[in-house]
Coordinates of C-alpha atoms and ligand atoms in Angstrom, one line a residue:
M267 CA 86.3 61.1 62.1
D268 CA 83.3 62.4 59.8
R269 CA 79.7 62.8 60.9
D270 CA 78.3 60.2 58.6
A271 CA 80.7 57.4 59.4
R272 CA 79.4 57.3 63.2
I273 CA 76.1 56.2 61.5
I274 CA 75.3 52.8 60.7
Q275 CA 72.3 52.3 58.6
G276 CA 70.5 48.9 59.2
I277 CA 67.0 47.5 59.4
G278 CA 64.8 48.6 62.1
V279 CA 62.7 45.6 63.1
S280 CA 61.4 47.0 66.6
P281 CA 60.6 50.4 67.1
G282 CA 61.7 52.8 70.2
I283 CA 64.9 54.4 71.0
A284 CA 67.7 52.9 73.1
I285 CA 70.5 54.9 74.5
G286 CA 73.5 53.3 76.6
K287 CA 76.7 51.6 76.5
A288 CA 77.0 48.6 74.0
H289 CA 77.9 45.3 75.2
I290 CA 79.5 43.5 72.3
L291 CA 78.9 39.8 72.6
E292 CA 81.7 37.9 70.9
R293 CA 81.6 34.3 71.1
G294 CA 84.5 33.9 69.3
R295 CA 85.0 30.9 66.8
V296 CA 86.0 27.2 68.6
A297 CA 89.4 26.0 67.3
V298 CA 89.0 22.9 65.3
P299 CA 91.8 20.5 65.8
Y300 CA 92.6 18.0 63.0
H301 CA 94.4 14.3 63.8
V302 CA 93.9 11.2 62.3
L303 CA 92.9 8.5 64.9
M304 CA 95.6 6.0 65.5
G305 CA 95.3 2.5 67.3
E306 CA 92.9 -0.1 68.2
G307 CA 89.5 1.1 69.9
A308 CA 90.4 4.6 68.9
V309 CA 87.2 4.9 66.4
E310 CA 84.8 3.6 68.9
E311 CA 86.1 6.1 71.8
E312 CA 85.9 9.0 69.5
C313 CA 82.2 7.9 68.1
A314 CA 81.4 8.1 72.3
R315 CA 82.7 11.4 72.5
F316 CA 80.9 12.8 69.6
E317 CA 77.5 11.1 70.9
A318 CA 78.3 12.5 74.5
A319 CA 78.6 16.0 72.9
I320 CA 75.4 15.6 71.1
G321 CA 73.7 14.3 74.1
K322 CA 74.8 17.3 75.8
A323 CA 73.8 19.6 73.4
E324 CA 70.3 18.0 73.2
R325 CA 70.2 18.5 77.0
E326 CA 71.1 22.2 76.6
L327 CA 68.7 22.8 74.3
E328 CA 65.8 21.2 76.2
E329 CA 67.0 23.6 79.3
I330 CA 66.6 26.4 77.5
K331 CA 63.1 25.2 76.2
E332 CA 61.9 25.0 79.5
K333 CA 63.4 27.9 80.7
L334 CA 61.4 29.9 77.9
R335 CA 59.7 32.8 79.4
P336 CA 55.6 31.9 78.6
D337 CA 55.3 34.8 76.4
L338 CA 58.4 33.3 74.3
K339 CA 56.6 29.9 74.3
E340 CA 55.9 30.2 70.6
H341 CA 59.6 30.0 69.5
A342 CA 60.0 26.8 71.0
H343 CA 59.3 25.0 68.0
V344 CA 62.7 26.8 66.6
I345 CA 64.5 25.1 69.2
E346 CA 63.0 21.9 68.5
V347 CA 64.1 22.3 64.9
H348 CA 67.7 22.4 66.6
Q349 CA 66.8 19.4 68.6
M350 CA 66.0 17.5 65.4
I351 CA 68.9 18.7 63.5
L352 CA 71.6 17.4 66.2
R353 CA 70.0 14.0 65.0
D354 CA 69.6 14.5 61.2
R355 CA 71.4 12.0 59.0
L356 CA 73.1 14.8 57.0
I357 CA 74.8 15.5 60.4
Y358 CA 74.9 13.1 62.8
D359 CA 75.1 9.7 60.5
E360 CA 77.8 11.8 58.3
T361 CA 80.0 12.4 61.0
L362 CA 80.0 9.0 62.5
R363 CA 80.8 7.8 58.9
F364 CA 83.7 10.1 58.6
I365 CA 84.9 9.0 62.2
G366 CA 84.6 5.6 61.0
E367 CA 85.7 5.5 57.3
E368 CA 88.3 8.4 57.5
R369 CA 89.3 7.8 60.9
L370 CA 88.8 11.6 61.3
N371 CA 88.6 12.9 64.8
A372 CA 85.2 14.3 66.0
Q373 CA 85.3 17.9 65.3
W374 CA 86.8 17.4 61.8
A375 CA 84.6 15.0 61.2
L376 CA 81.8 17.2 62.1
V377 CA 83.2 20.4 60.4
R378 CA 83.2 18.1 57.0
S379 CA 79.7 17.0 57.4
L380 CA 78.5 20.8 58.2
R381 CA 80.2 21.5 55.2
K382 CA 78.5 19.1 52.8
A383 CA 75.3 20.0 54.3
H384 CA 76.2 23.8 53.7
D385 CA 77.0 22.9 49.9
L386 CA 74.0 21.3 49.7
F387 CA 71.5 23.9 51.1
G388 CA 73.5 26.8 50.6
A389 CA 73.2 26.8 46.7
L390 CA 69.5 26.9 46.9
K391 CA 68.2 30.5 46.6
D392 CA 64.8 29.9 48.7
E393 CA 64.7 32.2 51.9
Y394 CA 63.5 29.4 54.1
I395 CA 65.9 26.8 53.1
R396 CA 68.7 29.3 53.6
S397 CA 67.2 30.0 57.2
R398 CA 67.6 26.5 57.7
V399 CA 71.2 26.7 57.3
A400 CA 71.9 29.1 59.4
D401 CA 70.2 26.6 62.1
V402 CA 72.7 23.8 60.8
D403 CA 75.5 26.5 61.5
A404 CA 74.2 27.3 65.3
V405 CA 73.8 23.4 65.8
G406 CA 77.2 22.6 64.3
E407 CA 78.6 25.4 66.6
Q408 CA 77.1 23.9 69.9
V409 CA 78.6 20.7 69.4
L410 CA 81.9 21.9 68.4
R411 CA 82.1 23.7 71.8
N412 CA 81.0 20.5 73.7
L413 CA 83.7 18.9 72.0
S414 CA 86.3 21.1 72.8
G415 CA 85.0 21.4 76.3
H416 CA 84.1 25.1 75.8
N417 CA 82.0 26.8 78.4
D418 CA 79.6 28.8 77.2
D419 CA 79.1 31.5 79.5
W420 CA 79.1 34.6 77.0
L421 CA 75.6 35.6 77.7
D422 CA 76.1 35.7 81.4
G423 CA 79.1 38.5 81.6
I424 CA 76.3 41.2 81.1
R425 CA 76.3 43.2 84.5
E426 CA 74.3 46.3 83.8
R427 CA 71.7 47.8 81.4
V428 CA 73.3 47.7 77.9
I429 CA 72.3 47.8 74.3
V430 CA 73.6 44.1 72.8
V431 CA 75.3 44.0 69.9
A432 CA 76.3 40.7 68.4
H433 CA 77.2 39.5 65.4
D434 CA 73.9 36.9 64.7
L435 CA 71.9 36.0 67.7
S436 CA 70.0 33.0 67.8
P437 CA 66.5 32.6 68.9
A438 CA 67.9 30.3 71.7
D439 CA 70.6 33.1 72.6
V440 CA 67.5 35.7 72.7
G441 CA 65.9 33.5 75.1
Q442 CA 68.6 33.2 77.5
L443 CA 69.4 37.1 77.4
R444 CA 68.6 38.8 80.7
L445 CA 65.9 40.9 79.5
E446 CA 66.0 43.5 82.3
R447 CA 69.2 44.4 81.3
T448 CA 68.7 44.8 77.6
L449 CA 68.2 48.2 76.5
G450 CA 67.9 47.2 73.0
L451 CA 69.7 44.6 70.3
V452 CA 71.7 45.1 67.4
T453 CA 73.1 42.2 64.9
D454 CA 75.4 42.4 62.2
M455 CA 73.2 39.9 60.4
G456 CA 69.6 39.2 60.1
G457 CA 66.4 40.8 58.3
R458 CA 62.8 41.6 59.0
T459 CA 61.3 38.2 59.4
S460 CA 64.3 36.6 61.0
H461 CA 63.2 35.1 64.4
T462 CA 65.1 37.4 66.5
S463 CA 63.4 40.5 65.0
I464 CA 60.2 38.9 65.6
I465 CA 60.8 38.1 69.3
A466 CA 62.6 41.6 69.7
R467 CA 59.0 43.1 68.5
S468 CA 57.3 40.9 70.8
L469 CA 58.8 42.0 73.6
N470 CA 58.8 45.5 72.8
I471 CA 63.0 45.8 72.7
P472 CA 64.0 48.2 70.2
A473 CA 66.2 46.6 68.0
V474 CA 68.2 47.2 64.8
V475 CA 69.4 43.9 62.6
G476 CA 71.7 43.4 59.0
A477 CA 73.9 46.4 60.6
E478 CA 76.5 45.3 58.9
R479 CA 79.9 44.8 60.8
A480 CA 78.5 46.6 63.6
T481 CA 80.3 44.4 65.8
E482 CA 83.8 45.7 64.4
R483 CA 82.6 49.4 64.4
I484 CA 81.2 49.7 67.8
S485 CA 83.7 49.5 71.0
M486 CA 83.0 47.6 74.1
G487 CA 81.4 50.2 76.7
S488 CA 81.1 53.1 74.3
V489 CA 77.6 55.0 74.3
I490 CA 75.5 54.4 71.3
I491 CA 72.1 55.3 70.1
I492 CA 69.4 52.9 68.2
D493 CA 66.4 53.8 66.7
G494 CA 64.4 50.8 66.1
A495 CA 62.0 52.4 63.7
A496 CA 64.2 54.1 61.7
G497 CA 67.0 51.2 61.5
K498 CA 69.5 54.1 62.7
L499 CA 72.7 53.4 64.8
I500 CA 74.7 56.1 66.3
T501 CA 78.2 55.8 67.6
N502 CA 80.0 58.2 69.3
P503 CA 77.0 60.3 69.8
T504 CA 77.4 64.1 70.4
E505 CA 75.9 65.8 73.7
K506 CA 73.4 67.2 71.2
E507 CA 72.5 64.0 69.7
I508 CA 72.0 62.6 73.1
S509 CA 69.6 65.0 74.3
Y510 CA 67.7 65.2 71.1
Y511 CA 67.2 60.9 71.3
Y512 CA 66.4 61.3 75.0
E513 CA 63.5 63.8 74.2
R514 CA 62.5 61.3 71.6
Q515 CA 62.3 58.4 73.8
D516 CA 60.4 60.9 76.3
E517 CA 58.0 61.6 73.6
I518 CA 57.3 57.9 72.5
E519 CA 57.0 56.5 76.1
T520 CA 54.2 59.2 76.9
Y521 CA 52.8 58.3 73.9
V522 CA 52.6 54.7 74.0
K523 CA 51.6 55.0 77.9
E524 CA 48.7 57.6 76.4
I525 CA 47.7 54.9 73.9
N526 CA 48.1 51.8 76.3
R527 CA 45.7 53.5 78.8
K528 CA 42.7 53.8 75.9
A529 CA 43.5 50.7 74.6
H530 CA 41.0 49.1 76.6
L531 CA 37.9 51.4 75.6
P532 CA 35.9 50.3 72.5
A533 CA 37.3 51.4 69.1
E534 CA 34.7 53.8 67.8
T535 CA 35.4 56.7 65.2
R536 CA 34.8 60.3 66.1
D537 CA 31.7 59.9 64.2
G538 CA 30.4 56.9 66.2
Y539 CA 31.1 54.2 64.1
H540 CA 32.1 51.0 66.2
V541 CA 34.9 48.6 64.9
G542 CA 36.0 45.5 66.6
V543 CA 39.4 45.2 67.2
E544 CA 40.9 41.3 68.2
A545 CA 44.2 39.4 68.3
N546 CA 45.8 37.2 66.5
I547 CA 47.5 34.1 68.4
E548 CA 49.6 31.3 68.0
V549 CA 49.9 30.0 71.5
L550 CA 47.5 29.9 74.6
E551 CA 50.2 32.0 76.5
E552 CA 49.3 34.8 74.0
V553 CA 46.2 35.5 75.4
V554 CA 47.5 37.7 78.3
A555 CA 49.3 40.2 75.8
A556 CA 45.9 40.0 74.1
K557 CA 44.0 41.1 77.0
D558 CA 46.7 43.5 78.6
N559 CA 46.9 45.2 75.0
G560 CA 42.9 45.7 74.9
A561 CA 41.9 43.2 72.3
E562 CA 38.4 42.2 72.2
G563 CA 38.7 38.5 71.2
V564 CA 40.8 36.2 69.2
G565 CA 40.0 37.1 65.7
L566 CA 42.4 34.3 64.7
Y567 CA 43.9 31.4 66.6
R568 CA 46.5 29.5 64.6
T569 CA 45.8 26.0 65.5
E570 CA 48.4 24.5 63.4
F571 CA 51.5 25.7 65.8
F572 CA 50.3 23.6 68.4
F573 CA 50.7 20.8 65.7
M574 CA 54.0 22.0 64.7
N575 CA 55.8 22.4 68.0
R576 CA 55.7 18.6 69.0
K577 CA 57.3 15.2 67.5
E578 CA 54.0 13.7 67.4
L579 CA 50.4 14.3 66.6
P580 CA 48.4 15.7 69.2
D581 CA 45.6 13.5 70.4
E582 CA 42.1 14.6 70.8
E583 CA 42.0 14.9 74.4
T584 CA 45.1 17.3 74.3
L585 CA 43.4 19.5 72.1
Y586 CA 40.5 19.8 73.9
H587 CA 41.9 20.7 77.3
E588 CA 44.4 22.9 75.2
Y589 CA 41.0 24.8 73.4
R590 CA 38.7 25.0 76.6
E591 CA 41.7 26.4 78.9
L592 CA 41.8 29.0 75.9
A593 CA 38.2 29.6 75.7
E594 CA 37.8 30.1 79.5
L595 CA 40.5 32.3 79.4
M596 CA 39.2 34.7 77.0
A597 CA 35.5 34.3 77.9
P598 CA 33.3 36.4 77.6
Q599 CA 34.9 37.5 74.6
P600 CA 35.0 35.2 71.1
V601 CA 37.8 33.0 70.1
T602 CA 38.2 32.2 66.5
M603 CA 40.0 29.2 65.9
R604 CA 40.8 28.0 62.2
T605 CA 41.2 24.7 61.7
L606 CA 44.7 23.3 60.7
D607 CA 46.4 25.7 58.0
L608 CA 49.4 23.1 57.9
G609 CA 51.6 22.8 54.7
A610 CA 53.5 25.4 52.5
D611 CA 56.1 27.0 54.8
K612 CA 54.2 25.3 58.1
L613 CA 55.9 22.1 58.7
A614 CA 55.2 19.5 61.3
S615 CA 57.9 16.4 61.7
W616 CA 55.0 13.9 62.3
Y617 CA 53.0 14.0 58.9
P618 CA 54.4 12.9 55.3
R619 CA 56.7 14.7 53.5
L620 CA 55.0 15.3 50.3
E621 CA 57.4 16.2 47.2
E622 CA 55.6 19.1 45.8
A623 CA 56.9 21.3 43.1
N624 CA 55.0 24.4 43.9
P625 CA 54.1 23.6 47.9
A626 CA 52.2 27.0 48.1
L627 CA 49.5 25.6 45.3
G628 CA 49.9 22.4 47.0
L629 CA 48.1 20.0 49.5
R630 CA 48.0 22.3 52.4
S631 CA 45.5 23.8 54.8
I632 CA 41.7 22.6 54.2
R633 CA 43.0 20.4 51.1
L634 CA 45.4 18.3 53.6
C635 CA 42.3 18.4 56.2
L636 CA 39.9 16.9 53.5
R637 CA 42.7 14.3 52.8
Y638 CA 43.5 13.0 56.0
I639 CA 39.9 13.1 57.3
E640 CA 40.8 11.4 60.7
L641 CA 42.8 14.3 61.6
F642 CA 40.5 16.5 60.8
R643 CA 37.8 14.9 62.9
S644 CA 39.9 14.8 66.1
Q645 CA 40.4 18.5 65.7
L646 CA 36.6 19.2 64.9
R647 CA 35.8 17.1 67.8
A648 CA 38.2 18.7 70.2
I649 CA 36.9 22.3 69.0
L650 CA 33.1 21.4 69.5
R651 CA 33.6 20.0 73.1
A652 CA 35.8 22.7 74.0
S653 CA 32.7 25.3 72.6
A654 CA 30.7 23.7 75.5
S655 CA 32.1 25.4 78.2
A656 CA 32.0 29.0 77.5
R657 CA 29.9 29.2 74.4
N658 CA 32.3 31.7 72.7
I659 CA 33.9 29.6 70.3
R660 CA 34.0 30.5 66.4
L661 CA 34.8 28.1 64.0
M662 CA 36.8 28.9 60.6
F663 CA 37.9 27.0 57.5
P664 CA 41.1 28.4 55.8
L665 CA 42.2 28.7 52.1
V666 CA 38.8 27.2 50.7
S667 CA 38.6 27.8 47.3
G668 CA 35.2 26.7 46.4
I669 CA 31.7 25.8 47.1
A670 CA 32.2 22.0 46.9
E671 CA 35.3 22.1 49.3
L672 CA 33.1 24.3 51.8
M673 CA 30.4 21.9 51.9
E674 CA 32.7 19.0 52.0
A675 CA 34.1 20.6 55.1
K676 CA 30.4 21.7 56.7
R677 CA 29.5 17.8 55.7
I678 CA 32.3 16.3 57.9
L679 CA 31.4 19.0 60.7
K680 CA 27.8 18.0 60.8
E681 CA 29.1 14.5 61.3
V682 CA 31.0 15.1 64.0
R683 CA 28.2 17.0 65.6
E684 CA 25.6 14.1 64.9
D685 CA 28.1 11.7 66.3
L686 CA 28.9 13.8 69.8
T687 CA 25.1 14.2 70.0
A688 CA 24.3 10.7 69.9
R689 CA 27.0 10.1 72.4
R690 CA 25.4 12.9 74.5
V691 CA 28.8 14.9 74.5
P692 CA 27.9 18.6 75.3
F693 CA 28.9 21.1 72.5
D694 CA 27.7 24.5 71.5
E695 CA 24.7 23.9 69.2
A696 CA 24.9 27.7 68.2
M697 CA 28.8 27.8 67.5
R698 CA 29.1 30.1 64.3
V699 CA 30.9 28.8 61.2
G700 CA 33.1 31.1 58.8
V701 CA 35.4 31.0 56.1
M702 CA 38.5 32.6 55.4
I703 CA 38.9 34.3 52.1
E704 CA 42.3 33.8 50.9
V705 CA 42.0 32.8 47.3
P706 CA 40.8 35.0 43.9
S707 CA 38.2 32.3 43.3
A708 CA 36.7 32.4 46.8
V709 CA 36.8 36.1 46.2
A710 CA 34.9 35.9 42.8
I711 CA 32.2 33.6 44.7
A712 CA 31.9 35.9 47.8
D713 CA 28.2 35.7 47.0
L714 CA 27.4 32.1 46.9
M715 CA 30.0 31.7 49.8
A716 CA 28.2 34.2 52.0
R717 CA 25.2 32.1 51.9
E718 CA 26.8 28.9 53.5
V719 CA 28.5 30.8 56.6
S720 CA 27.9 33.2 59.1
F721 CA 31.4 35.3 58.9
F722 CA 34.2 35.9 56.5
S723 CA 37.7 36.6 57.5
I724 CA 39.9 38.0 54.5
G725 CA 43.6 36.3 55.0
T726 CA 45.1 39.5 53.1
N727 CA 48.8 37.4 53.4
D728 CA 47.8 35.0 51.0
L729 CA 44.9 36.7 49.3
I730 CA 47.8 39.0 48.1
Q731 CA 49.9 36.5 47.5
Y732 CA 47.5 34.5 45.2
S733 CA 46.1 37.4 43.4
L734 CA 49.4 39.0 42.5
A735 CA 50.7 36.1 41.6
I736 CA 53.7 36.1 43.9
D737 CA 55.6 33.9 46.2
R738 CA 55.6 35.9 49.5
G739 CA 58.7 34.5 50.8
N740 CA 60.8 35.1 47.4
E741 CA 62.7 38.4 47.4
H742 CA 62.8 38.7 43.6
V743 CA 59.5 39.6 43.4
A744 CA 59.2 41.1 47.0
Y745 CA 58.8 44.6 45.2
L746 CA 55.1 43.2 43.9
Y747 CA 53.9 42.7 47.6
E748 CA 51.5 45.7 47.2
P749 CA 48.4 45.9 50.0
L750 CA 47.2 48.9 48.3
H751 CA 47.3 47.6 44.7
P752 CA 44.0 48.4 43.3
G753 CA 43.2 44.9 42.1
V754 CA 43.9 43.8 45.8
L755 CA 41.7 46.7 47.0
R756 CA 39.0 46.2 44.5
F757 CA 39.2 42.4 45.4
I758 CA 38.7 43.3 49.3
K759 CA 35.8 45.7 48.5
H760 CA 34.0 42.9 46.4
T761 CA 34.1 40.7 49.1
V762 CA 33.2 42.9 52.0
D763 CA 30.0 44.2 49.9
A764 CA 29.0 40.8 49.2
G765 CA 29.3 39.4 53.1
H766 CA 27.3 42.6 54.0
K767 CA 24.5 42.4 51.3
A768 CA 24.0 38.7 52.8
G769 CA 24.1 40.0 56.2
I770 CA 27.2 38.5 57.4
E771 CA 30.3 39.9 59.7
V772 CA 33.3 40.4 57.6
S773 CA 36.7 40.8 59.2
I774 CA 40.7 40.7 58.1
C775 CA 43.3 39.1 59.9
G776 CA 46.4 39.6 57.5
E777 CA 49.2 41.6 58.8
M778 CA 47.7 44.5 56.6
A779 CA 45.6 45.1 59.7
A780 CA 48.3 45.5 62.3
E781 CA 50.2 48.5 60.2
P782 CA 48.3 51.9 61.6
V783 CA 48.9 53.1 58.3
Y784 CA 46.2 51.2 56.6
T785 CA 43.9 51.6 59.3
P786 CA 41.8 54.4 57.7
V787 CA 41.6 52.3 54.5
L788 CA 40.7 49.3 55.9
L789 CA 37.8 51.6 57.9
G790 CA 36.7 52.8 54.5
L791 CA 36.4 49.3 53.2
E792 CA 34.0 49.0 56.0
F793 CA 35.5 45.8 57.7
D794 CA 33.3 45.3 61.0
K795 CA 36.4 43.5 62.6
L796 CA 40.2 43.6 62.6
S797 CA 42.6 40.9 63.8
M798 CA 46.1 41.4 64.4
N799 CA 49.0 40.9 66.5
P800 CA 48.6 41.5 70.2
Q801 CA 51.3 44.2 70.4
A802 CA 49.7 46.4 67.2
V803 CA 46.4 46.6 69.2
P804 CA 46.8 49.9 71.1
R805 CA 48.2 52.0 68.1
V806 CA 45.5 50.7 65.8
K807 CA 42.8 51.7 68.1
N808 CA 44.1 55.1 68.8
L809 CA 44.1 55.7 65.2
I810 CA 40.2 54.4 64.8
S811 CA 39.2 56.6 67.8
R812 CA 40.8 59.6 66.0
S813 CA 39.3 58.9 62.8
F814 CA 36.2 60.1 61.1
M815 CA 34.4 57.4 59.1
K816 CA 33.3 59.9 56.3
D817 CA 36.9 60.7 56.1
C818 CA 37.9 57.1 55.3
R819 CA 34.9 56.3 52.9
R820 CA 35.8 59.6 50.8
F821 CA 39.5 58.5 50.9
V822 CA 38.8 54.5 49.8
K823 CA 36.3 55.9 46.8
K824 CA 39.0 58.0 45.5
A825 CA 41.6 55.2 45.9
L826 CA 39.6 52.7 43.9
Q827 CA 39.8 55.2 40.9
I828 CA 43.6 55.3 41.0
S829 CA 45.5 52.8 39.1
T830 CA 48.8 52.3 41.0
A831 CA 49.3 51.4 44.5
G832 CA 52.4 54.0 44.3
E833 CA 49.9 57.0 43.6
I834 CA 47.4 55.5 46.1
G835 CA 50.2 55.3 48.8
D836 CA 51.4 58.7 47.9
H837 CA 47.8 59.9 48.8
L838 CA 47.9 57.9 51.9
H839 CA 50.8 59.7 52.9
D840 CA 49.9 63.1 52.3
M841 CA 46.5 62.6 54.2
M842 CA 48.3 60.4 57.4
M843 CA 50.9 63.2 57.8
K844 CA 48.1 66.1 57.5
K845 CA 45.8 63.9 60.2
F846 CA 48.2 62.2 62.5
P847 CA 51.6 63.9 62.4
E848 CA 52.6 63.0 66.0
E849 CA 51.7 59.4 65.1
F850 CA 53.9 59.0 62.4
Q851 CA 56.8 61.7 63.5
I852 CA 56.6 59.6 67.0
F853 CA 57.0 56.2 65.2
D854 CA 58.2 55.3 61.7
P855 CA 58.2 58.1 59.2
S856 CA 60.6 56.4 57.1
A857 CA 58.4 53.3 56.9
L858 CA 55.3 55.0 56.4
V859 CA 54.1 53.5 53.2
A860 CA 55.7 51.0 51.5
R861 CA 57.3 52.0 48.2
P862 CA 59.0 49.0 47.0
A863 CA 61.2 49.8 44.2
L864 CA 60.7 48.3 40.6
P865 CA 64.1 46.2 40.0
R866 CA 65.8 47.7 37.0
A867 CA 65.4 46.2 33.5
K868 CA 68.6 43.6 33.0
R869 CA 70.1 43.3 30.0
D870 CA 72.1 40.4 30.0
L871 CA 71.0 37.4 31.4
Ligands
PEP946 C1 46.5 35.3 55.7 O1 46.9 34.2 54.9 O2 46.3 36.3 55.9 C2 46.5 34.8 57.3 C3 46.0 35.6 58.3 O3 46.9 33.5 57.6 P1 48.5 32.9 57.7 O4 49.2 34.3 57.4 O5 48.5 32.2 58.7 O6 48.5 32.3 56.2
MG947 MG1 46.7 32.0 55.1

C-alpha cells in the first residue's frame, strides 16, 4: 500500500493526539419490512404499536437527558429537539395517516413520512435546516429500532481504551459514550460546528470529523493515529510514526500542564499591562470549567439558553434562583448577564413563530424583548433580585442599534427598579449596566452610547456578520468571514477609543477572543478584558503573559494601514511564528491564520 493511501484527511475539530486501537461502531441499518394490513382491527393494533414505539423512544431520550454529565447539560436542548420531532406533525401524524388510510405497516408508514420530511427540508440549502434533517433521520432510526424490537447496545461493546470510529454520532450517542474509555473520536460525517465537535472540544477529546469513508477504510482493532488539530488520521502507522506522535503527545501534554498550572495567575504582559480574562457560559454548570481554567469572572452569560432548553417559559422565581446560584458560585468575581438574545437561529418552542424573510435582520434579541415587555420585565426583576446577594452581577443589552432603543431598555429597567424599591425588595443599587456593540450603527455612535452605559462588550460574531453583510451560517459566503478584515479592525479600534475616551471599560466576547492567534491583535487594540469559552482561557492567558504590549501596539498600528485581511494575516503569521514558535508548532500550525480562498469566478449560471 502506498504511503499516502494510509492517510485520511478530515477536519480537525478538537486538538490533541490520540494513538490506539480503532473501535468501529457499526450501528447497522434496521431492515424495514413491508406489508399491507389485513383484517379487522389491524389498523388500530398497528397504530397502538407505533404509539408504543414512540413512547419508548421518548423514555429513552428522557433517560439519556437525565444521565447527561453536568458538563454536557448545555447540549440537553439537542435531545429535546429529538423529543419534539417524535411528536411532530410531519412524522407522527403522517405515519398514523399512512397506517390508517393506506393500511401500511408501521415501519413502512414511518419510512414514507420520513422520506416526505426529507424531500421537504433536504431541498433547502440552509445549513441549520439541513442539520435538522439529520436530527429527523436519527429520530426515525430510533423509532424503527423500537418497532423491530432491536436492542440498541452498540455503544456498550467498548471494553478497553479505544479511538471510536463511527459513520456519524449524534449528541445523544456522545452523551452515552464511556468517556474514560474514549481516547479519540473519528466520524465520516460532520463539520466544525456540529454538536459532536462542540462536545468533543468541551471534553478535550481529540477529534477528527468529515473523514469520509473512514469506517470503511479502517479495520476493527487496528492501530490508528489521529491529530485533532491538523484533522489527520493515519492508518497502519509505521514504528517511526508511532514514536513521532507519542513524542508530540508528550510535548502537548507537558505544554498543556504547564499553561494550566499558570492559568490561575493574573494575565499580565511582560511590560506590566493587565488584561482581564473571563469566560462565556451558556449554563450554570459551566461555572466549574470557568473557575478550573482560571477565568476571572463571567464576561458573557448567554441567558437565552436557559429559555431554549424547556417547553415552557420559565417564571421569574425559577430565573431568580438560577441567577442567584450562578452569582454566588462565581462571587466575588463578576458575572455579566446578557438579557435575552433570542431569535434568528436561537429559538424556543414556547414563543410565537414569526414568519420572517430575514430572521437575522428581524425581531430578535433586544427588539424582541422590547416587543414582549412582560417577558423582559420578568427577566430584569429576576436579575435585579439576584444581584442583592453577592453584588457581583453586571447587566448588558444585546444587539442595540441606536440610542432610542438603549434608552427604552434603560427606561424599563428603571421602572422595574422603582417597583422593587416600592415593594422593599432588595437589589444591588450599584449594579453596572453595559451594552453589546454588534451592529455597525452602534459603532458609528459609540461616543453617544458610551455616555449612557458603564461598559461596552464587542460581540464580533455578529459585528462581523452585519458589517461585512454576510450570513454567518451561509457556506457560500463563508470565505468573506474575516476577523482581520481592515473594516472590522477599524470598527473595533473606533469603539475601543470611544469607550476609553468616555472613561468606560471595553471588552470583547466574540469567538475571535478565544483564538490565541488573535490575542496580540486584541491586546494591541487595547481591550480591557477578553471573554471566551472556558477551555480557551489557559492558552490565551499564556500568550498574554509572554507578550510585550509595545509589540502588540506596533503590530496593530501597522495592520491598520494594510488594505486586505490576507496581508494582515501574513504579517500576523510571521510574527507569531517568530515570537511563539512552540505554541503554534504544538497546537495547530495549519490553522494558524484563517486564509479563506476566494471562490473561482463561474462563467455559467
Ligand atoms: C457575538 O455576537 O459576538 C456574541 C458574543 O453573541 P452571540 O454569539 O451569542 O450572538
Ligand atoms: Mg451576538
